[in-house]
Amino acid sequence: MARMNAAVVTSFAEPPHYQPFEVPQPNAADEFIVDVLAVGLHPRVRSGAAGAHYTSSGTLPMIPGVDAVGQRPDGTRVYFVAADDVIGTMADKALASARRSIVLPDDADVAKVAAAMNPAMSSWVALRRRVPIQPGQSVLVLGATGNAGTMAVQVARRLGAGRVVGAGRDPGRLAALTSAGADEVVQLTGDDDATARALAAAAAESDIVLDYLWGKPAQHAIPALLTARSDRSREMNWIQIGSVAGPAMELPSVALRSANFRLQGSGQGSVSPRAYLAELPSLVAEITAGTIAVTATTMPLADVEQIWPQPEAPGERTVLVP
Ligand SMILES: NC(=O)c1ccc[n+]([C@@H]2O[C@H](COP(=O)([O-])OP(=O)(O)OC[C@H]3O[C@@H](n4cnc5c(N)ncnc54)[C@H](OP(=O)(O)O)[C@@H]3O)[C@@H](O)[C@H]2O)c1
């Protein structure tokens, strides 16, 4: 059996170790092996490597990495999403399939594509596949200071939003959102009542909310927004995307009776692999054109164990290069 180097998780309580591992083998006609060129270290990758993602099977050892840019033997570069949550992409070689990959244009930047596709896809797919945005609609991004949230502001603008409000904690990152396309920003502070009032004043008329937070911030925001709405029978589509502020919240039933409040999520499972695949080429084009901006920090995959516990600098995405 051929061997390669990989980031290998042997315990969900430890960072991955860089060590030899068997090269995966294609099992189906549309599968192929690529040389991995760049892999993003996304929050989703960390939760998978901790055995904490909702898709985790709990199998060890595992190779983390949910997507990557790779090169086929003929030199073609592809962006692909791993089909397996056990043998992922943080390795010299990985298994890709035609059903989950696209060929990259010559001008695509490998590191930027690896850094941006996962966070950018969250809002792009939500606004095209879950609740197709109508030109001129108003969008609130709850949790706009992270990579995915900041890109969501740009994506909403690009897809025709008439007004975009970004809400988040970090004042420096919030200030930068205006140049990313936000009309207004709201700071989420420890003062729940003041935060609720500020959100209601800025975003009660939102048509769509892209929620990266869940937990207490969403729990406080929903009643505040709905009660301040001028016409409660007008749809407010709340799209649950991330849960960095908590996996659960309390939702009073009245929220669903007293307003035309529509709650749904967007992610693996609620959107089919086929629908994701269909959106990938346009997303690569936006990243390559710079309409969705990203700062990729490349580091050697061989240093994965040391890199893993280090927090990312705000606004940057770590990309590991074999
Ligand atoms: N469903 C999907 O399709 C999909 C796809 C990609 C990502 N996601 C999810 O989206 C989320 C964000 O991903 P990302 O790549 O943007 O991560 P990221 O770059 O690490 O950003 C996370 C942000 O969360 C903020 N945050 C953390 N705890 C918070 C709290 N208690 N209240 C308010 N803000 C808080 C931080 O804000 P501060 O700057 O204020 O510290 C940070 O900027 C993750 O949960 C990820 O799994 C979902």
Short mmCIF file of C-alpha atoms and ligand atoms in Angstrom, two decimals:
data_model
loop_
_atom_site.label_atom_id
_atom_site.label_comp_id
_atom_site.label_asym_id
_atom_site.label_seq_id
_atom_site.Cartn_x
_atom_site.Cartn_y
_atom_site.Cartn_z
CA MET A 1 0.00 0.00 0.00
CA ALA A 2 1.41 3.43 -0.98
CA ARG A 3 2.10 5.85 1.88
CA MET A 4 1.88 9.63 2.18
CA ASN A 5 2.23 12.24 4.92
CA ALA A 6 -0.95 13.50 6.52
CA ALA A 7 -2.41 15.34 9.51
CA VAL A 8 -3.77 12.44 11.54
CA VAL A 9 -6.18 12.73 14.48
CA THR A 10 -5.69 9.82 16.88
CA SER A 11 -7.60 11.36 19.81
CA PHE A 12 -10.42 13.95 19.66
CA ALA A 13 -8.75 15.68 22.63
CA GLU A 14 -5.44 16.31 20.81
CA PRO A 15 -4.34 18.24 17.75
CA PRO A 16 -3.58 16.18 14.63
CA HIS A 17 -0.07 14.72 14.31
CA TYR A 18 1.88 14.91 11.05
CA GLN A 19 2.68 11.29 10.24
CA PRO A 20 2.66 8.65 7.49
CA PHE A 21 -0.72 7.27 6.41
CA GLU A 22 -2.01 5.03 3.64
CA VAL A 23 -2.92 6.77 0.37
CA PRO A 24 -6.71 6.40 -0.08
CA GLN A 25 -7.92 4.37 -3.04
CA PRO A 26 -10.72 5.28 -5.48
CA ASN A 27 -13.81 3.12 -4.94
CA ALA A 28 -15.98 4.34 -7.81
CA ALA A 29 -15.54 5.20 -11.48
CA ASP A 30 -15.88 8.95 -10.90
CA GLU A 31 -13.30 9.07 -8.09
CA PHE A 32 -9.67 10.07 -8.54
CA ILE A 33 -6.58 10.86 -6.46
CA VAL A 34 -5.14 14.38 -6.46
CA ASP A 35 -1.95 15.92 -5.12
CA VAL A 36 -3.24 18.35 -2.50
CA LEU A 37 -2.05 21.93 -3.11
CA ALA A 38 -3.83 23.87 -0.34
CA VAL A 39 -6.35 23.15 2.45
CA GLY A 40 -8.28 25.69 4.54
CA LEU A 41 -8.31 25.31 8.33
CA HIS A 42 -11.98 26.30 8.75
CA PRO A 43 -13.97 26.16 12.03
CA ARG A 44 -15.86 23.23 10.45
CA VAL A 45 -12.53 21.37 10.13
CA ARG A 46 -11.70 21.98 13.78
CA SER A 47 -15.11 20.75 14.96
CA GLY A 48 -14.77 17.62 12.79
CA ALA A 49 -11.31 16.94 14.22
CA ALA A 50 -12.74 17.31 17.73
CA GLY A 51 -15.50 14.79 16.92
CA ALA A 52 -17.99 17.60 17.58
CA HIS A 53 -19.55 18.31 14.16
CA TYR A 54 -23.10 17.08 13.55
CA THR A 55 -21.84 14.93 10.67
CA SER A 56 -19.03 13.30 12.72
CA SER A 57 -19.12 9.51 12.83
CA GLY A 58 -16.65 9.31 15.72
CA THR A 59 -14.24 7.08 13.77
CA LEU A 60 -10.49 7.29 14.55
CA PRO A 61 -7.88 7.67 13.23
CA MET A 62 -9.15 10.36 10.90
CA ILE A 63 -7.64 12.93 8.56
CA PRO A 64 -9.30 16.34 8.94
CA GLY A 65 -10.05 18.71 6.06
CA VAL A 66 -13.42 19.18 4.36
CA ASP A 67 -12.25 20.68 1.08
CA ALA A 68 -9.06 21.59 -0.80
CA VAL A 69 -7.43 22.58 -4.04
CA GLY A 70 -5.68 19.65 -5.70
CA GLN A 71 -3.87 18.79 -8.90
CA ARG A 72 -4.68 15.84 -11.15
CA PRO A 73 -1.86 13.88 -12.83
CA ASP A 74 -2.49 15.80 -16.10
CA GLY A 75 -1.81 19.10 -14.30
CA THR A 76 -5.47 20.20 -14.06
CA ARG A 77 -6.23 22.01 -10.81
CA VAL A 78 -9.53 21.29 -9.10
CA TYR A 79 -11.41 22.58 -6.08
CA PHE A 80 -13.10 19.67 -4.35
CA VAL A 81 -15.16 18.85 -1.29
CA ALA A 82 -14.26 15.65 0.58
CA ALA A 83 -16.90 12.95 0.41
CA ASP A 84 -15.71 11.30 3.61
CA ASP A 85 -15.61 12.71 7.14
CA VAL A 86 -12.91 10.19 8.14
CA ILE A 87 -10.33 10.47 5.36
CA GLY A 88 -10.24 14.20 4.62
CA THR A 89 -7.95 16.52 2.70
CA MET A 90 -5.09 17.46 5.06
CA ALA A 91 -2.58 15.16 3.40
CA ASP A 92 -0.19 14.95 0.47
CA LYS A 93 -2.91 13.17 -1.51
CA ALA A 94 -6.69 13.00 -1.26
CA LEU A 95 -9.67 11.33 -2.86
CA ALA A 96 -11.80 13.59 -5.06
CA SER A 97 -14.81 12.83 -7.21
CA ALA A 98 -16.41 14.40 -10.28
CA ARG A 99 -19.62 14.85 -8.28
CA ARG A 100 -17.88 17.05 -5.73
CA SER A 101 -15.22 18.94 -7.71
CA ILE A 102 -14.81 21.63 -10.33
CA VAL A 103 -11.87 22.46 -12.58
CA LEU A 104 -10.31 25.82 -11.64
CA PRO A 105 -9.67 28.52 -14.24
CA ASP A 106 -6.00 29.31 -14.93
CA ASP A 107 -6.16 32.65 -13.11
CA ALA A 108 -7.56 31.20 -9.86
CA ASP A 109 -5.32 31.74 -6.82
CA VAL A 110 -4.92 28.38 -5.10
CA ALA A 111 -4.56 29.72 -1.54
CA LYS A 112 -7.44 32.19 -1.88
CA VAL A 113 -9.77 29.52 -3.24
CA ALA A 114 -8.82 27.14 -0.42
CA ALA A 115 -9.35 29.91 2.15
CA ALA A 116 -12.57 31.42 0.85
CA MET A 117 -14.78 28.71 -0.60
CA ASN A 118 -16.04 27.28 2.70
CA PRO A 119 -16.88 30.57 4.44
CA ALA A 120 -18.17 32.24 1.24
CA MET A 121 -20.32 29.26 0.31
CA SER A 122 -22.31 29.62 3.53
CA SER A 123 -24.02 32.85 2.50
CA TRP A 124 -23.86 32.31 -1.27
CA VAL A 125 -25.76 29.03 -1.07
CA ALA A 126 -28.15 30.37 1.60
CA LEU A 127 -29.11 33.35 -0.57
CA ARG A 128 -29.35 31.37 -3.80
CA ARG A 129 -30.64 27.97 -2.72
CA ARG A 130 -32.43 28.30 0.63
CA VAL A 131 -34.08 31.72 0.32
CA PRO A 132 -33.33 33.13 -3.13
CA ILE A 133 -32.77 36.83 -2.55
CA GLN A 134 -34.89 39.31 -4.50
CA PRO A 135 -33.28 42.50 -5.82
CA GLY A 136 -33.44 45.31 -3.29
CA GLN A 137 -34.18 43.14 -0.26
CA SER A 138 -32.81 44.00 3.13
CA VAL A 139 -30.34 41.62 4.82
CA LEU A 140 -29.04 41.44 8.39
CA VAL A 141 -25.85 39.45 8.99
CA LEU A 142 -25.80 38.37 12.64
CA GLY A 143 -22.15 37.58 13.43
CA ALA A 144 -20.60 39.64 10.66
CA THR A 145 -17.10 40.02 12.12
CA GLY A 146 -15.82 36.52 11.26
CA ASN A 147 -14.60 35.34 7.86
CA ALA A 148 -17.96 33.90 6.82
CA GLY A 149 -19.94 36.85 8.20
CA THR A 150 -17.76 39.46 6.50
CA MET A 151 -18.03 37.58 3.21
CA ALA A 152 -21.80 37.36 3.76
CA VAL A 153 -21.98 41.16 3.69
CA GLN A 154 -20.12 41.17 0.35
CA VAL A 155 -22.17 38.28 -1.03
CA ALA A 156 -25.50 39.89 -0.06
CA ARG A 157 -24.43 43.08 -1.79
CA ARG A 158 -23.23 41.19 -4.86
CA LEU A 159 -26.50 39.24 -5.10
CA GLY A 160 -28.57 42.40 -5.14
CA ALA A 161 -29.42 43.34 -1.55
CA GLY A 162 -30.72 46.88 -1.26
CA ARG A 163 -29.62 47.26 2.35
CA VAL A 164 -27.14 45.25 4.41
CA VAL A 165 -26.68 45.55 8.16
CA GLY A 166 -23.74 43.79 9.86
CA ALA A 167 -23.86 42.94 13.58
CA GLY A 168 -20.90 41.62 15.57
CA ARG A 169 -18.76 42.10 18.64
CA ASP A 170 -15.34 43.30 17.54
CA PRO A 171 -15.37 47.11 17.00
CA GLY A 172 -12.36 47.10 14.66
CA ARG A 173 -13.79 44.40 12.40
CA LEU A 174 -17.21 46.11 12.50
CA ALA A 175 -15.67 49.36 11.27
CA ALA A 176 -14.13 47.50 8.32
CA LEU A 177 -17.55 46.13 7.33
CA THR A 178 -18.61 49.46 5.89
CA SER A 179 -15.97 49.19 3.17
CA ALA A 180 -17.11 45.57 2.62
CA GLY A 181 -20.57 46.90 1.71
CA ALA A 182 -22.53 47.27 4.96
CA ASP A 183 -24.89 50.25 5.11
CA GLU A 184 -24.95 50.14 8.90
CA VAL A 185 -23.26 48.16 11.65
CA VAL A 186 -24.52 47.24 15.11
CA GLN A 187 -22.20 46.30 17.93
CA LEU A 188 -23.24 43.29 20.01
CA THR A 189 -22.25 44.14 23.59
CA GLY A 190 -22.76 42.55 27.01
CA ASP A 191 -25.75 44.88 27.53
CA ASP A 192 -28.54 42.71 26.06
CA ASP A 193 -31.27 45.38 26.25
CA ALA A 194 -29.17 48.08 24.59
CA THR A 195 -28.07 45.59 21.90
CA ALA A 196 -31.68 44.57 21.25
CA ARG A 197 -32.72 48.22 20.88
CA ALA A 198 -29.85 48.94 18.49
CA LEU A 199 -30.65 45.87 16.38
CA ALA A 200 -34.35 46.77 16.26
CA ALA A 201 -33.54 50.33 15.18
CA ALA A 202 -31.17 49.22 12.40
CA ALA A 203 -32.65 45.97 11.13
CA ALA A 204 -36.32 45.45 12.13
CA GLU A 205 -37.35 45.73 8.46
CA SER A 206 -34.91 43.00 7.30
CA ASP A 207 -36.28 40.50 4.79
CA ILE A 208 -33.51 37.96 5.41
CA VAL A 209 -31.28 37.31 8.42
CA LEU A 210 -28.08 35.29 7.96
CA ASP A 211 -27.36 33.96 11.44
CA TYR A 212 -23.84 32.77 12.26
CA LEU A 213 -24.30 32.97 16.04
CA TRP A 214 -27.44 31.25 17.39
CA GLY A 215 -27.39 30.95 21.23
CA LYS A 216 -28.14 34.04 23.36
CA PRO A 217 -27.53 36.68 20.67
CA ALA A 218 -30.17 35.12 18.38
CA GLN A 219 -32.52 34.50 21.32
CA HIS A 220 -32.45 38.22 22.19
CA ALA A 221 -32.46 39.45 18.60
CA ILE A 222 -35.55 37.56 17.33
CA PRO A 223 -38.19 39.14 19.64
CA ALA A 224 -36.51 42.54 19.40
CA LEU A 225 -36.62 42.53 15.59
CA LEU A 226 -40.13 41.07 15.28
CA THR A 227 -41.81 43.40 17.76
CA ALA A 228 -40.26 46.49 16.13
CA ARG A 229 -41.33 45.45 12.63
CA SER A 230 -43.77 47.85 10.93
CA ASP A 231 -45.70 45.06 9.19
CA ARG A 232 -45.40 41.76 11.03
CA SER A 233 -47.20 39.88 8.28
CA ARG A 234 -44.31 40.58 5.91
CA GLU A 235 -41.94 37.58 5.66
CA MET A 236 -38.78 37.59 7.72
CA ASN A 237 -36.64 34.66 6.61
CA TRP A 238 -34.15 33.66 9.28
CA ILE A 239 -31.40 31.41 7.91
CA GLN A 240 -29.42 29.58 10.59
CA ILE A 241 -25.85 29.00 9.34
CA GLY A 242 -23.41 28.89 12.27
CA SER A 243 -23.60 28.52 16.03
CA VAL A 244 -20.46 30.16 17.37
CA ALA A 245 -22.41 31.69 20.29
CA GLY A 246 -24.12 28.44 21.36
CA PRO A 247 -25.67 25.26 19.99
CA ALA A 248 -29.15 25.90 21.44
CA MET A 249 -31.53 28.73 22.34
CA GLU A 250 -35.05 29.25 23.67
CA LEU A 251 -37.60 30.42 21.13
CA PRO A 252 -40.96 31.64 22.48
CA SER A 253 -43.82 30.16 20.44
CA VAL A 254 -45.32 33.63 20.07
CA ALA A 255 -42.47 34.54 17.74
CA LEU A 256 -43.90 32.12 15.19
CA ARG A 257 -47.55 33.14 15.70
CA SER A 258 -47.29 36.90 15.93
CA ALA A 259 -45.19 37.48 12.84
CA ASN A 260 -44.52 35.91 9.45
CA PHE A 261 -41.27 34.51 10.81
CA ARG A 262 -39.74 31.69 8.79
CA LEU A 263 -36.90 29.77 10.38
CA GLN A 264 -34.66 27.40 8.45
CA GLY A 265 -30.99 26.45 8.20
CA SER A 266 -28.45 26.16 5.44
CA GLY A 267 -25.64 23.62 5.43
CA GLN A 268 -24.66 20.04 4.63
CA GLY A 269 -27.89 18.07 4.55
CA SER A 270 -30.38 20.89 4.00
CA VAL A 271 -28.71 21.65 0.66
CA SER A 272 -27.91 18.74 -1.66
CA PRO A 273 -24.35 18.04 -2.91
CA ARG A 274 -25.68 18.61 -6.45
CA ALA A 275 -26.94 22.10 -5.53
CA TYR A 276 -23.62 22.97 -3.87
CA LEU A 277 -21.70 21.77 -6.93
CA ALA A 278 -23.82 23.94 -9.22
CA GLU A 279 -22.88 27.05 -7.22
CA LEU A 280 -19.11 26.44 -7.06
CA PRO A 281 -18.02 27.88 -10.45
CA SER A 282 -19.70 31.26 -9.86
CA LEU A 283 -18.21 31.42 -6.41
CA VAL A 284 -14.69 30.74 -7.73
CA ALA A 285 -15.26 33.51 -10.29
CA GLU A 286 -16.24 35.99 -7.55
CA ILE A 287 -13.22 35.07 -5.40
CA THR A 288 -10.90 35.36 -8.41
CA ALA A 289 -12.41 38.72 -9.36
CA GLY A 290 -11.95 39.95 -5.77
CA THR A 291 -15.64 40.74 -5.11
CA ILE A 292 -15.38 38.31 -2.21
CA ALA A 293 -12.16 39.30 -0.44
CA VAL A 294 -10.03 36.93 1.62
CA THR A 295 -6.70 37.03 3.40
CA ALA A 296 -5.12 33.59 3.21
CA THR A 297 -2.19 32.85 5.53
CA THR A 298 -0.28 29.86 4.14
CA MET A 299 1.65 27.53 6.43
CA PRO A 300 3.32 24.13 5.98
CA LEU A 301 1.10 21.11 6.61
CA ALA A 302 4.13 19.52 8.30
CA ASP A 303 3.67 22.08 11.15
CA VAL A 304 -0.02 21.25 11.66
CA GLU A 305 0.41 20.14 15.27
CA GLN A 306 1.97 23.48 16.30
CA ILE A 307 -0.39 25.57 14.16
CA TRP A 308 -3.61 23.88 15.35
CA PRO A 309 -3.95 25.51 18.81
CA GLN A 310 -3.00 28.99 17.58
CA PRO A 311 -5.92 31.41 17.13
CA GLU A 312 -6.29 32.92 13.66
CA ALA A 313 -5.61 36.62 13.27
CA PRO A 314 -8.92 38.45 12.77
CA GLY A 315 -10.00 38.43 9.14
CA GLU A 316 -7.46 35.79 8.11
CA ARG A 317 -7.89 32.13 7.21
CA THR A 318 -5.04 29.66 7.73
CA VAL A 319 -4.28 27.54 4.66
CA LEU A 320 -2.05 24.48 5.02
CA VAL A 321 0.23 23.54 2.15
CA PRO A 322 1.67 19.99 1.86
N1 LIG B 1 -23.66 26.14 7.33
C1 LIG B 1 -22.67 26.42 6.49
O1 LIG B 1 -22.79 26.22 5.27
C2 LIG B 1 -21.40 26.99 7.01
C3 LIG B 1 -20.29 27.19 6.15
C4 LIG B 1 -19.15 27.83 6.66
C5 LIG B 1 -19.10 28.20 8.00
N2 LIG B 1 -20.16 27.92 8.81
C6 LIG B 1 -20.15 28.29 10.23
O2 LIG B 1 -20.14 29.70 10.36
C7 LIG B 1 -19.48 30.05 11.57
C8 LIG B 1 -18.43 31.13 11.31
O3 LIG B 1 -17.41 30.60 10.47
P1 LIG B 1 -16.15 31.51 10.08
O4 LIG B 1 -15.38 30.80 9.06
O5 LIG B 1 -16.58 32.91 9.82
O6 LIG B 1 -15.36 31.54 11.48
P2 LIG B 1 -14.37 32.64 12.05
O7 LIG B 1 -13.70 33.36 10.94
O8 LIG B 1 -13.54 31.96 13.08
O9 LIG B 1 -15.31 33.70 12.77
C9 LIG B 1 -16.00 33.41 13.92
C10 LIG B 1 -16.53 34.73 14.50
O10 LIG B 1 -17.46 34.41 15.50
C11 LIG B 1 -17.51 35.47 16.39
N3 LIG B 1 -17.98 35.01 17.67
C12 LIG B 1 -17.53 33.97 18.40
N4 LIG B 1 -18.26 33.83 19.53
C13 LIG B 1 -19.18 34.83 19.50
C14 LIG B 1 -20.21 35.24 20.38
N5 LIG B 1 -20.44 34.59 21.53
N6 LIG B 1 -20.98 36.29 20.03
C15 LIG B 1 -20.76 36.96 18.88
N7 LIG B 1 -19.78 36.63 18.01
C16 LIG B 1 -19.01 35.58 18.33
C17 LIG B 1 -16.11 36.02 16.47
O11 LIG B 1 -16.36 37.37 16.61
P3 LIG B 1 -15.43 38.48 17.27
O12 LIG B 1 -14.63 38.96 16.11
O13 LIG B 1 -16.36 39.49 17.78
O14 LIG B 1 -14.61 37.78 18.32
C18 LIG B 1 -15.49 35.62 15.14
O15 LIG B 1 -15.31 36.74 14.33
C19 LIG B 1 -18.93 28.75 12.15
O16 LIG B 1 -19.86 28.25 13.09
C20 LIG B 1 -18.89 27.83 10.95
O17 LIG B 1 -18.94 26.48 11.32
C21 LIG B 1 -21.29 27.35 8.34
#
